[in-house]
XYZ file of C-alpha atoms in Angstrom:
744
model
C 15.175 -64.847 -43.919
C 17.856 -62.249 -45.044
C 17.842 -58.646 -47.076
C 21.032 -56.664 -47.836
C 19.981 -52.686 -47.234
C 22.344 -51.012 -49.408
C 22.359 -47.930 -47.873
C 24.660 -50.324 -44.607
C 28.079 -50.159 -47.056
C 28.385 -46.536 -47.171
C 28.774 -46.101 -42.936
C 30.902 -49.374 -43.180
C 32.933 -47.864 -45.789
C 33.574 -44.679 -44.519
C 34.509 -45.578 -41.197
C 37.008 -48.892 -42.318
C 40.518 -48.160 -44.182
C 42.827 -50.740 -42.674
C 42.318 -53.159 -40.047
C 44.817 -53.050 -36.421
C 46.778 -54.930 -35.834
C 45.341 -56.147 -32.212
C 48.197 -55.362 -29.298
C 50.317 -58.367 -29.096
C 53.261 -56.788 -26.583
C 53.680 -57.352 -23.071
C 52.743 -59.942 -20.371
C 49.412 -60.850 -20.992
C 47.199 -62.157 -17.686
C 45.207 -64.404 -19.694
C 44.850 -68.187 -19.157
C 46.597 -68.377 -22.452
C 49.463 -64.836 -22.048
C 47.173 -63.659 -25.775
C 44.936 -60.693 -25.914
C 41.983 -61.096 -24.422
C 39.128 -61.054 -26.387
C 35.787 -58.597 -27.930
C 32.474 -60.965 -28.294
C 30.732 -58.590 -29.971
C 27.285 -58.486 -27.979
C 24.216 -59.253 -30.638
C 26.474 -56.980 -33.283
C 27.293 -53.623 -32.420
C 24.286 -53.693 -30.458
C 24.986 -49.962 -28.873
C 23.872 -48.548 -31.139
C 21.575 -50.411 -33.558
C 19.026 -53.046 -32.791
C 20.457 -55.622 -31.267
C 21.190 -59.347 -33.767
C 20.717 -57.227 -36.373
C 22.235 -57.682 -40.115
C 23.546 -53.916 -39.997
C 24.856 -54.397 -36.355
C 26.722 -57.160 -36.801
C 28.346 -56.361 -39.862
C 29.195 -53.127 -38.769
C 31.034 -54.416 -35.276
C 33.640 -56.808 -37.572
C 34.744 -53.650 -39.421
C 35.088 -51.230 -36.300
C 37.050 -53.775 -33.777
C 39.996 -55.988 -33.891
C 40.660 -58.942 -36.553
C 39.500 -61.256 -34.498
C 36.318 -60.168 -32.865
C 33.240 -62.745 -32.379
C 30.016 -62.405 -32.097
C 27.334 -63.361 -30.200
C 24.426 -64.394 -31.516
C 21.341 -65.498 -28.657
C 19.933 -68.216 -30.077
C 16.258 -69.237 -30.123
C 14.414 -71.944 -31.934
C 11.668 -71.571 -34.789
C 8.204 -73.909 -33.965
C 9.918 -75.489 -37.351
C 13.529 -76.118 -35.907
C 15.271 -72.729 -37.581
C 17.824 -71.674 -35.528
C 17.761 -67.410 -35.205
C 19.196 -65.108 -33.687
C 17.691 -63.394 -31.125
C 17.909 -61.450 -27.916
C 15.645 -62.064 -26.091
C 12.610 -64.850 -25.881
C 9.926 -63.020 -25.467
C 10.120 -61.495 -29.411
C 7.908 -58.277 -28.521
C 10.919 -56.943 -26.595
C 13.317 -56.365 -29.531
C 10.550 -56.607 -33.005
C 8.009 -55.536 -34.101
C 6.280 -59.294 -34.039
C 3.216 -57.146 -31.923
C 2.269 -55.260 -34.317
C 2.325 -58.502 -37.347
C 0.664 -60.971 -35.436
C -0.946 -59.113 -32.915
C -3.243 -62.267 -31.609
C 0.309 -64.275 -31.517
C 0.280 -63.545 -27.042
C 0.904 -66.684 -25.308
C 1.679 -67.904 -21.488
C 4.163 -70.345 -20.544
C 6.355 -71.284 -17.732
C 9.655 -69.502 -18.250
C 12.684 -72.066 -15.483
C 9.842 -71.496 -13.161
C 7.730 -68.739 -13.462
C 4.315 -67.503 -15.500
C 5.876 -65.468 -18.415
C 3.507 -63.953 -21.690
C 4.360 -62.873 -24.816
C 5.125 -64.133 -28.617
C 7.600 -66.919 -28.890
C 9.453 -68.160 -31.340
C 8.049 -71.822 -30.580
C 5.012 -71.100 -32.469
C 6.305 -69.498 -35.140
C 8.138 -70.735 -38.181
C 10.917 -68.948 -40.376
C 8.659 -68.384 -43.074
C 5.955 -66.431 -40.000
C 8.991 -64.799 -39.748
C 9.908 -63.032 -42.582
C 7.972 -59.969 -42.264
C 9.259 -59.749 -38.188
C 10.937 -56.332 -38.246
C 14.339 -56.490 -35.370
C 14.037 -52.713 -32.901
C 16.000 -51.610 -30.262
C 15.353 -53.204 -26.876
C 16.593 -50.027 -24.618
C 14.463 -47.373 -24.852
C 18.359 -45.510 -23.192
C 19.524 -45.438 -27.396
C 18.300 -44.686 -30.392
C 14.706 -45.817 -31.836
C 16.498 -44.052 -35.385
C 16.762 -47.882 -36.727
C 13.646 -49.601 -36.022
C 12.268 -48.845 -39.284
C 14.751 -49.332 -41.274
C 14.914 -53.165 -43.211
C 16.420 -55.273 -39.905
C 14.634 -59.487 -40.444
C 15.359 -61.647 -38.179
C 18.964 -63.755 -39.663
C 19.236 -66.973 -39.478
C 22.410 -68.668 -37.314
C 23.875 -69.513 -41.120
C 22.587 -66.152 -41.625
C 25.268 -64.731 -39.518
C 28.045 -67.773 -40.749
C 27.135 -67.545 -45.242
C 26.956 -63.004 -45.334
C 28.678 -61.377 -42.188
C 31.480 -63.994 -42.185
C 32.689 -63.726 -38.689
C 36.271 -65.016 -37.297
C 34.039 -66.599 -34.611
C 30.290 -67.305 -33.698
C 29.826 -68.368 -30.194
C 26.187 -69.027 -29.720
C 24.157 -68.420 -26.181
C 22.023 -71.522 -25.402
C 20.400 -69.703 -22.666
C 16.564 -71.385 -22.622
C 17.442 -75.749 -23.347
C 15.095 -75.631 -20.244
C 12.179 -74.327 -21.950
C 12.879 -75.292 -25.351
C 12.990 -78.738 -24.020
C 9.761 -78.138 -22.712
C 8.090 -77.782 -26.404
C 9.568 -80.730 -27.713
C 12.980 -78.531 -29.283
C 16.579 -79.678 -28.735
C 18.808 -77.234 -28.238
C 21.489 -80.395 -28.518
C 20.342 -81.134 -31.705
C 20.361 -77.767 -33.078
C 23.697 -76.931 -32.501
C 25.488 -80.612 -32.869
C 23.860 -80.061 -36.809
C 25.353 -76.014 -36.899
C 28.825 -77.633 -35.764
C 28.731 -80.374 -38.244
C 28.198 -76.973 -41.203
C 30.986 -74.165 -39.631
C 33.037 -74.001 -36.747
C 31.331 -72.874 -33.381
C 34.026 -71.364 -31.113
C 32.661 -71.428 -28.001
C 29.027 -72.010 -27.024
C 27.780 -70.543 -23.390
C 24.345 -71.017 -21.132
C 23.705 -70.878 -17.602
C 22.139 -74.794 -17.487
C 24.300 -76.961 -15.791
C 22.393 -79.392 -17.340
C 22.613 -78.229 -21.505
C 26.389 -78.231 -21.192
C 26.847 -81.532 -19.868
C 24.483 -82.802 -22.773
C 26.768 -81.977 -25.082
C 29.610 -81.774 -23.174
C 30.922 -85.732 -24.512
C 30.424 -83.789 -28.527
C 32.141 -81.002 -28.180
C 35.237 -82.561 -25.883
C 37.377 -82.068 -28.583
C 38.077 -79.571 -31.663
C 38.025 -76.120 -32.259
C 34.609 -75.300 -29.785
C 35.041 -74.110 -26.095
C 31.658 -74.438 -23.690
C 31.928 -72.273 -21.633
C 29.542 -71.470 -18.145
C 27.356 -68.726 -18.209
C 26.437 -67.115 -14.179
C 23.207 -65.229 -13.854
C 23.357 -63.609 -10.441
C 24.415 -65.106 -7.695
C 20.831 -65.541 -5.855
C 18.902 -67.281 -8.543
C 18.898 -70.261 -8.809
C 20.212 -72.163 -11.829
C 17.111 -75.225 -12.664
C 18.908 -78.420 -13.623
C 20.641 -77.880 -9.687
C 18.021 -76.251 -7.615
C 21.837 -74.353 -6.284
C 21.816 -70.860 -6.546
C 24.847 -69.180 -9.048
C 26.352 -68.013 -5.900
C 27.038 -71.379 -4.366
C 27.813 -72.996 -8.169
C 30.516 -70.312 -8.131
C 33.198 -72.101 -4.750
C 33.423 -75.249 -6.923
C 35.004 -74.673 -10.068
C 36.786 -77.730 -9.998
C 33.100 -79.168 -10.798
C 32.170 -76.436 -13.838
C 35.908 -78.134 -15.161
C 34.340 -81.173 -15.584
C 32.179 -80.009 -18.352
C 33.179 -76.378 -19.113
C 36.230 -74.613 -20.337
C 35.494 -71.368 -19.107
C 33.321 -69.561 -17.186
C 30.851 -66.245 -17.923
C 30.016 -63.427 -15.107
C 28.808 -60.111 -14.795
C 31.809 -57.946 -14.213
C 30.152 -56.904 -10.966
C 31.389 -60.684 -9.985
C 35.171 -59.591 -10.650
C 35.250 -56.243 -9.431
C 32.736 -55.759 -6.808
C 30.449 -52.131 -7.439
C 28.870 -50.365 -3.675
C 25.393 -49.411 -3.150
C 26.570 -46.162 -3.623
C 28.363 -46.340 -7.110
C 31.964 -47.587 -5.987
C 34.387 -50.144 -6.498
C 35.160 -52.746 -4.108
C 37.972 -54.075 -3.992
C 38.003 -56.987 -6.103
C 37.297 -60.521 -6.090
C 40.249 -63.320 -6.843
C 37.567 -65.589 -8.915
C 39.852 -64.757 -11.999
C 43.200 -66.781 -10.744
C 41.420 -68.601 -8.826
C 39.267 -70.221 -12.281
C 42.932 -69.712 -14.294
C 44.001 -72.388 -11.649
C 41.826 -74.837 -12.159
C 42.287 -74.165 -15.873
C 38.648 -71.768 -16.997
C 38.893 -69.179 -19.168
C 36.567 -66.382 -18.073
C 34.790 -64.078 -19.708
C 33.081 -61.126 -18.175
C 29.523 -59.550 -19.710
C 27.854 -56.175 -19.135
C 30.271 -54.336 -20.618
C 28.105 -51.181 -21.574
C 28.803 -47.024 -22.590
C 25.915 -46.037 -22.683
C 25.453 -45.913 -18.557
C 26.340 -45.031 -15.614
C 29.881 -46.500 -14.494
C 31.185 -46.802 -10.762
C 31.940 -42.768 -10.263
C 35.940 -44.485 -9.852
C 36.375 -44.890 -13.710
C 35.224 -41.360 -14.526
C 31.971 -42.540 -16.950
C 35.238 -43.412 -18.783
C 34.352 -47.155 -20.242
C 38.225 -47.692 -21.464
C 39.110 -47.115 -17.912
C 37.011 -49.474 -16.735
C 37.401 -52.053 -19.521
C 41.105 -51.420 -18.317
C 40.716 -51.715 -14.513
C 39.542 -55.800 -16.297
C 42.374 -56.705 -18.218
C 45.638 -54.794 -17.483
C 45.070 -54.204 -13.569
C 48.664 -56.154 -12.733
C 47.599 -58.642 -10.959
C 45.341 -60.788 -13.344
C 43.420 -60.448 -17.002
C 39.629 -61.380 -18.080
C 39.959 -63.653 -20.805
C 37.390 -61.900 -22.829
C 35.060 -59.069 -22.869
C 31.451 -59.193 -24.160
C 30.810 -55.753 -25.205
C 27.551 -53.590 -26.715
C 30.003 -51.145 -27.952
C 33.121 -53.612 -29.321
C 34.603 -50.252 -31.256
C 35.813 -49.313 -27.470
C 37.362 -52.414 -26.131
C 39.035 -52.981 -29.636
C 40.610 -49.656 -29.545
C 41.656 -50.193 -25.313
C 42.757 -53.395 -25.482
C 45.001 -52.515 -29.525
C 45.492 -48.943 -27.932
C 45.360 -47.636 -24.448
C 46.204 -51.132 -22.547
C 50.037 -51.734 -21.046
C 50.284 -47.829 -21.501
C 51.554 -45.426 -18.688
C 51.400 -41.376 -18.934
C 55.611 -41.349 -20.265
C 54.795 -42.924 -22.898
C 55.712 -40.966 -26.400
C 52.606 -38.109 -27.385
C 51.966 -39.161 -31.072
C 48.866 -35.870 -32.033
C 50.205 -32.876 -31.447
C 47.112 -31.701 -29.384
C 47.099 -29.275 -26.449
C 44.550 -30.966 -22.932
C 43.269 -27.530 -21.356
C 41.115 -28.081 -17.924
C 38.296 -27.249 -17.848
C 37.595 -25.310 -14.046
C 40.332 -28.252 -13.624
C 38.862 -31.952 -13.170
C 35.921 -31.151 -13.293
C 34.734 -33.966 -13.822
C 35.223 -35.789 -10.850
C 36.428 -32.599 -7.885
C 34.729 -28.927 -7.548
C 35.615 -26.480 -10.214
C 38.663 -24.425 -9.628
C 39.310 -25.873 -5.933
C 43.002 -26.763 -4.959
C 42.104 -30.898 -5.277
C 40.277 -30.247 -9.142
C 43.585 -28.205 -10.535
C 46.154 -31.677 -8.205
C 43.720 -33.880 -10.669
C 44.146 -32.272 -13.653
C 47.985 -31.788 -13.089
C 48.305 -35.301 -12.766
C 45.952 -36.354 -14.996
C 48.027 -35.219 -17.919
C 46.508 -32.126 -18.364
C 49.031 -29.667 -20.433
C 47.413 -25.808 -19.680
C 45.579 -25.155 -16.159
C 42.416 -22.757 -16.740
C 41.686 -20.564 -14.268
C 38.443 -18.161 -15.084
C 37.753 -15.072 -12.855
C 35.501 -13.660 -11.344
C 35.896 -10.985 -8.367
C 34.900 -9.998 -4.687
C 33.254 -7.228 -3.909
C 36.578 -6.256 -2.135
C 38.233 -6.127 -5.981
C 39.201 -9.347 -4.824
C 39.857 -12.381 -8.661
C 39.905 -16.213 -7.437
C 38.841 -18.764 -10.222
C 35.458 -19.488 -10.489
C 32.991 -21.538 -13.083
C 30.537 -19.120 -12.803
C 29.601 -15.522 -12.070
C 26.776 -17.659 -10.021
C 27.888 -18.845 -6.554
C 24.122 -20.721 -6.736
C 27.014 -22.970 -9.863
C 29.721 -23.532 -7.637
C 29.604 -23.007 -4.333
C 26.844 -24.503 -1.213
C 25.569 -20.466 -1.038
C 22.090 -21.441 -1.123
C 22.118 -23.279 1.894
C 23.706 -20.497 3.705
C 23.070 -16.900 5.287
C 23.604 -15.360 1.811
C 20.228 -16.533 0.315
C 18.751 -13.617 1.300
C 21.331 -11.552 -1.101
C 19.881 -13.242 -4.449
C 19.023 -10.968 -7.396
C 17.564 -10.585 -10.327
C 20.586 -9.165 -12.910
C 18.604 -9.493 -16.289
C 21.604 -7.895 -17.502
C 23.699 -10.916 -17.116
C 20.095 -13.076 -17.604
C 20.378 -14.768 -14.787
C 17.597 -14.260 -12.200
C 17.588 -15.351 -8.452
C 21.688 -15.177 -8.787
C 23.969 -14.546 -5.453
C 26.573 -12.330 -7.533
C 30.184 -13.155 -7.026
C 30.811 -9.423 -6.905
C 28.108 -8.760 -4.311
C 30.205 -10.929 -2.046
C 33.587 -10.494 0.135
C 36.951 -12.710 -0.632
C 36.338 -13.390 3.169
C 32.749 -14.405 2.858
C 33.128 -16.337 -0.266
C 35.713 -18.688 1.676
C 33.302 -19.092 4.292
C 31.108 -21.689 1.740
C 32.042 -24.797 0.670
C 32.710 -25.558 -3.226
C 29.683 -27.915 -4.834
C 31.448 -30.087 -8.159
C 29.046 -28.978 -11.594
C 26.358 -31.565 -12.587
C 25.451 -30.260 -15.636
C 23.552 -33.929 -16.794
C 21.046 -34.634 -14.011
C 17.884 -34.887 -16.393
C 19.646 -37.688 -17.214
C 19.789 -38.915 -13.616
C 23.819 -38.761 -14.462
C 26.469 -37.151 -11.365
C 29.404 -36.035 -10.881
C 31.361 -38.218 -7.692
C 29.293 -37.605 -5.402
C 31.715 -38.409 -2.197
C 33.345 -36.062 -2.937
C 31.092 -33.273 -4.024
C 31.627 -30.191 -1.321
C 35.844 -31.644 -1.245
C 38.944 -28.452 -1.947
C 39.380 -24.836 -1.316
C 38.360 -21.634 -3.566
C 42.052 -20.570 -4.692
C 42.541 -16.552 -5.855
C 44.199 -16.152 -9.382
C 47.244 -15.334 -7.084
C 47.529 -18.726 -5.762
C 46.376 -20.100 -9.098
C 49.327 -19.374 -10.913
C 51.865 -19.972 -7.835
C 50.465 -23.655 -7.749
C 50.734 -23.702 -11.815
C 54.443 -21.579 -11.861
C 55.144 -24.716 -9.935
C 53.524 -28.158 -10.905
C 54.031 -29.864 -14.129
C 52.171 -28.407 -16.614
C 53.534 -26.122 -20.114
C 50.508 -22.803 -19.150
C 47.593 -21.492 -17.592
C 44.395 -19.804 -19.016
C 42.959 -17.434 -17.944
C 39.299 -16.662 -18.918
C 37.452 -13.503 -18.411
C 33.930 -12.444 -19.574
C 31.726 -9.574 -18.046
C 34.532 -7.503 -17.716
C 31.999 -4.094 -19.221
C 29.076 -5.046 -17.353
C 32.072 -5.396 -14.129
C 33.452 -1.386 -14.328
C 30.397 0.595 -15.472
C 27.946 -0.922 -13.311
C 30.073 -2.563 -9.860
C 32.412 -0.380 -9.765
C 35.200 -3.706 -10.667
C 37.712 -3.259 -14.045
C 38.961 -7.128 -13.486
C 41.208 -6.779 -16.717
C 43.296 -4.074 -14.733
C 43.707 -6.745 -11.136
C 44.075 -9.319 -13.606
C 47.572 -7.832 -15.436
C 47.858 -6.723 -11.977
C 48.187 -10.509 -10.431
C 50.189 -11.562 -13.877
C 53.051 -8.830 -13.630
C 53.303 -9.849 -9.452
C 53.756 -13.849 -10.359
C 56.204 -14.076 -12.834
C 54.917 -17.132 -14.108
C 57.061 -18.371 -16.530
C 55.177 -20.253 -18.975
C 52.813 -20.574 -21.500
C 50.358 -17.265 -20.313
C 46.780 -17.252 -22.140
C 44.278 -14.602 -21.900
C 40.616 -16.197 -22.953
C 36.627 -13.597 -23.425
C 34.569 -13.610 -26.084
C 34.211 -9.788 -26.067
C 36.908 -8.653 -27.601
C 37.382 -5.162 -26.027
C 38.979 -7.578 -23.082
C 41.549 -9.279 -26.020
C 42.504 -5.564 -27.402
C 43.498 -4.387 -23.913
C 45.451 -7.539 -22.907
C 47.441 -7.351 -26.878
C 48.120 -3.894 -25.562
C 49.488 -4.563 -22.099
C 51.241 -7.588 -22.790
C 52.467 -11.009 -25.204
C 49.675 -13.424 -23.541
C 48.257 -15.550 -26.497
C 45.140 -14.234 -26.730
C 41.750 -16.654 -27.486
C 39.001 -15.747 -29.006
C 35.713 -17.602 -27.525
C 33.174 -17.446 -29.709
C 29.708 -19.024 -27.970
C 28.284 -19.691 -30.201
C 27.428 -23.301 -32.702
C 28.426 -21.369 -35.855
C 27.694 -22.822 -39.355
C 30.672 -20.464 -41.098
C 32.544 -17.650 -40.971
C 33.307 -14.539 -44.141
C 37.419 -14.304 -44.697
C 36.853 -10.363 -43.637
C 34.738 -11.430 -40.400
C 38.191 -13.731 -40.098
C 40.217 -10.725 -40.596
C 38.829 -9.157 -37.771
C 39.269 -12.173 -35.143
C 43.357 -11.360 -35.912
C 43.460 -7.904 -35.310
C 42.449 -8.827 -31.431
C 43.678 -12.680 -30.973
C 45.797 -15.166 -32.231
C 43.367 -18.218 -31.431
C 40.234 -19.118 -31.469
C 38.025 -20.928 -28.959
C 34.875 -23.091 -30.875
C 31.393 -25.076 -29.662
C 31.804 -28.953 -30.200
C 28.478 -27.861 -32.704
C 30.797 -25.607 -35.264
C 32.760 -28.340 -36.055
C 30.863 -31.127 -36.112
C 26.945 -30.109 -36.666
C 23.836 -32.265 -35.485
C 19.946 -33.182 -35.679
C 18.938 -34.238 -33.065
C 22.309 -36.368 -32.028
C 23.516 -37.224 -35.386
C 26.485 -35.830 -37.312
C 24.688 -34.288 -40.819
C 27.723 -32.881 -42.649
C 31.265 -31.412 -42.251
C 31.981 -28.116 -41.979
C 35.753 -26.620 -42.890
C 35.378 -23.212 -40.463
C 38.855 -25.276 -38.546
C 41.031 -24.798 -41.856
C 39.679 -20.917 -43.080
C 40.843 -20.540 -39.491
C 44.410 -22.201 -39.438
C 44.159 -20.876 -42.684
C 44.725 -17.414 -41.398
C 47.343 -19.184 -39.249
C 44.915 -18.922 -36.497
C 45.485 -21.867 -33.262
C 41.483 -23.318 -32.979
C 40.205 -25.307 -29.403
C 37.473 -26.947 -29.202
C 35.143 -27.164 -25.943
C 33.462 -28.593 -24.472
C 34.478 -32.069 -23.765
C 32.751 -34.476 -21.316
C 32.913 -38.287 -20.323
C 29.044 -38.993 -19.847
C 27.991 -40.669 -23.128
C 24.597 -38.075 -23.010
C 27.453 -35.655 -23.791
C 28.047 -36.805 -27.759
C 26.319 -37.089 -30.402
C 25.212 -41.241 -31.616
C 27.645 -41.722 -34.181
C 30.694 -41.091 -31.454
C 29.621 -44.833 -30.265
C 28.781 -43.013 -26.522
C 32.382 -43.492 -26.330
C 34.645 -40.089 -25.367
C 38.073 -40.986 -26.997
C 36.535 -41.402 -30.015
C 34.457 -37.508 -30.473
C 38.249 -36.550 -29.367
C 39.805 -38.264 -31.806
C 37.069 -37.354 -34.228
C 38.393 -33.611 -33.520
C 41.446 -34.091 -33.654
C 42.848 -36.926 -36.305
C 39.461 -35.481 -38.654
C 39.935 -31.600 -38.524
C 43.195 -31.430 -36.407
C 42.083 -28.878 -34.061
C 45.313 -27.739 -31.878
C 43.106 -28.526 -28.403
C 40.858 -29.590 -26.128
C 39.095 -28.068 -23.716
C 37.447 -30.789 -21.179
C 36.310 -31.515 -17.200
C 38.006 -34.875 -17.762
C 41.507 -33.934 -18.692
C 43.064 -37.657 -17.474
C 40.633 -39.307 -20.918
C 42.176 -35.884 -23.842
C 45.775 -36.679 -22.140
C 45.175 -40.382 -22.795
C 44.162 -40.352 -25.681
C 47.031 -38.044 -26.465
C 49.458 -40.934 -26.368
C 47.631 -44.113 -27.561
C 50.323 -46.399 -29.845
C 47.467 -46.697 -32.365
C 48.184 -43.195 -33.466
C 52.072 -44.234 -34.857
C 50.970 -47.433 -36.520
C 51.033 -47.593 -40.538
C 47.994 -48.250 -40.840
C 45.559 -46.834 -38.708
C 43.335 -49.832 -37.363
C 38.859 -48.817 -37.792
C 38.007 -47.457 -34.012
C 40.374 -44.628 -34.485
C 39.627 -42.958 -37.680
C 37.262 -40.010 -37.072
C 33.612 -40.243 -37.668
C 32.514 -39.138 -40.604
C 29.406 -36.907 -40.428
C 25.833 -38.226 -41.727
C 27.342 -42.636 -41.890
C 24.650 -43.458 -39.375
C 22.040 -41.125 -41.008
C 22.870 -43.067 -44.584
C 21.304 -46.316 -42.592
C 18.948 -44.981 -41.392
C 15.318 -45.443 -43.822
C 14.165 -42.402 -44.980
C 11.033 -41.754 -42.387
C 13.148 -42.063 -39.554
C 15.722 -39.586 -40.458
C 15.316 -36.252 -37.742
C 13.876 -33.374 -39.277
C 16.519 -30.873 -40.284
C 17.398 -28.075 -37.537
C 17.579 -24.725 -39.791
C 21.431 -23.901 -40.511
C 23.474 -22.460 -38.277
C 24.562 -19.060 -38.472
C 27.030 -16.973 -40.298
C 29.636 -15.290 -38.370
C 29.983 -11.806 -39.104
C 31.800 -8.398 -38.789
C 29.531 -7.173 -36.497
C 29.413 -10.742 -33.860
C 33.203 -9.771 -33.304
C 33.771 -6.189 -33.027
C 32.836 -4.799 -29.703
C 33.090 -1.395 -27.975
C 36.558 -0.171 -25.570
C 34.877 -1.252 -22.230
C 33.220 1.418 -20.631
C 36.134 3.288 -17.478
C 36.516 1.624 -13.712
C 32.872 3.090 -11.980
C 33.204 3.969 -8.665
C 30.909 2.214 -6.366
C 28.799 4.848 -4.285
C 27.066 3.457 -0.840
C 24.483 2.953 1.070
C 24.036 7.299 1.353
C 25.318 8.174 -2.570
C 28.278 9.191 -2.096
C 30.848 7.348 -3.199
C 32.880 4.939 -1.884
C 36.469 5.124 -0.769
C 38.652 2.337 -0.899
C 42.440 0.807 -1.915
C 43.034 2.107 -5.258
C 46.633 0.818 -7.310
C 48.539 3.715 -8.877
C 46.411 3.120 -11.968
C 43.499 4.173 -10.652
C 41.704 0.863 -10.913
C 40.730 -1.119 -7.248
C 44.115 -3.174 -5.843
C 44.029 -6.365 -4.701
C 42.140 -6.056 -0.816
C 43.433 -8.501 1.073
C 45.401 -10.862 -1.511
C 48.233 -13.434 -0.205
C 49.230 -16.782 -0.987
C 47.959 -18.926 0.907
C 49.172 -19.394 4.007
C 51.237 -22.840 4.472
C 51.376 -22.947 0.452
C 55.114 -24.834 0.472
C 53.023 -27.089 2.621
C 50.312 -27.137 -0.301
C 52.459 -28.107 -3.080
C 54.580 -31.152 -1.540
C 51.332 -32.818 -0.588
C 49.332 -33.078 -3.944
C 48.706 -36.456 -4.508
C 46.018 -37.913 -7.396
C 42.661 -38.744 -4.815
């Protein structure tokens, strides 16, 4: 029935060098006391077409050694059992193109349903049908690859899974068409071991219970939506949940949607966990959760971190499910083996700096006290402050010179100050240099949502939480916190000096000298002139930001960079070039820079799955790991410090044999199993960074601002002739502020 794609194992061999051992340490709160199972739904269906050969193969290659594969069982006209994820074949294959006249209408659980059904086709008929991606948000690039429909025997014989989970979702439907699911599973169980058989139909499980009461096969009752009606009892699944003793008479476990266990409210925030797992365990039933995917909007409590979600079901101190049904089995496997039973005090396994981006800006408005408190609590090593300057010379932390990007200024009376700034490439901006500090303090911060075009938002309940911080207050806070240092970012210095009469570099130098900070200080800029000014007056670590994706850097250019900096900040695209979000090839930029004794940091890491190329499997940990383990970078800049901090302490990095779910993604790996016609057109290569690109003229002198009459406006002047800090002071009650730090 199937033919192996010769390209399939190019990816698998690149990904796999050792199998994971599994984490058996600690007391698991499963029914058996063993670690939870990972069940790969249709194989690695989060990336490759569900139930295809490549999907099943990949799931086993990158998962725990005991990973089970899930097969949604359908029966053909001639009684063959196939693995296919939907009763309507056109939803996950091209059968409507192969057999355009094959559409029929049948009742399915009492609902008239139109489509292409397996009961109308023989196994021979289906040989020319190709499986395709059935979820529109996932890559369709594998739809033209050879993905023939597999029989259950194909999966067992050729994939050789550690265990097989057969799902029987529509026994009543097939019975109406004179096909017996019972006969098939009984016959199959004589040919090979079936680890689990699940069904949402009580009648089917009761029918086969006597056959599987002893032996290796366990029966599991699957719950659908609580208000849906189970077809053989005519009771809702919600009502059946109240009688676990009844379920125990015909099943050894239950399979429930994850929101049965931890409900989610209409605002997408978690509610208190239910007692269902402990109740089922008390009744002697195993509990398996489903609907685990990386590429969907998770409850905001998880900060778009799929590992955090899994941990809430398997390592919460109160209960653990006995297994998870996942479209992304690599993430589930890594969670169990690498991240469960961890604490923030676990030793660091990866020598990489976790540098915040506007604090924990994935959870709170960037550069606010809330964002910085969260970043410290999450384990950031370095706190960042992108410096902006006000009209009256106050340096403060904000992620953009345009207040519209990070504040509620558009809803304020200052909207009439909107202007165009062609020099900065901003239209209708309301700029920090046009407002005084007292005016800016009247504004509320606003969380930055970089992926609203995908309908993804960040922590809306706290979208305006927190207070802005002057640079001096930021330094005081950092100096008394657990971080090892700070990074101060300065952009637009030349423009501010020449056009606005604001010497931001001098203000930063003055503030730093007064702060008496006793920690590592880093200065970051894309302007070599800014770094050169700091080089001549301090011992700070100077970080040069290369603010574009580059394909290479000339050795002579690196020599120029070393004249004014000791570190370089690269974009992710300069490390892992992509075409249409697929990794294409390796680069040597990191190695070249490090060969010149330059530290290399990379930005910007986000948890939202749309921010990651497909090759990282919608897993922010896989993306961080590929950069750290694959390229040995020195630090990551991230909106979500908790994720990177957790990564650097995970136990799998200390294993003698690194498990497959902790190996870096091979560049071009997913492209290698894609048909030629489906590969994205090659994009123009990233440019090479040359000497001319990094050499900047010295900063211009600060031009004194003028008032409306054209005369020079008097203003406070520091001893060096630059504007001094006007009204800069430590936040009132700072001692109370620091004492009240909590993880929000």
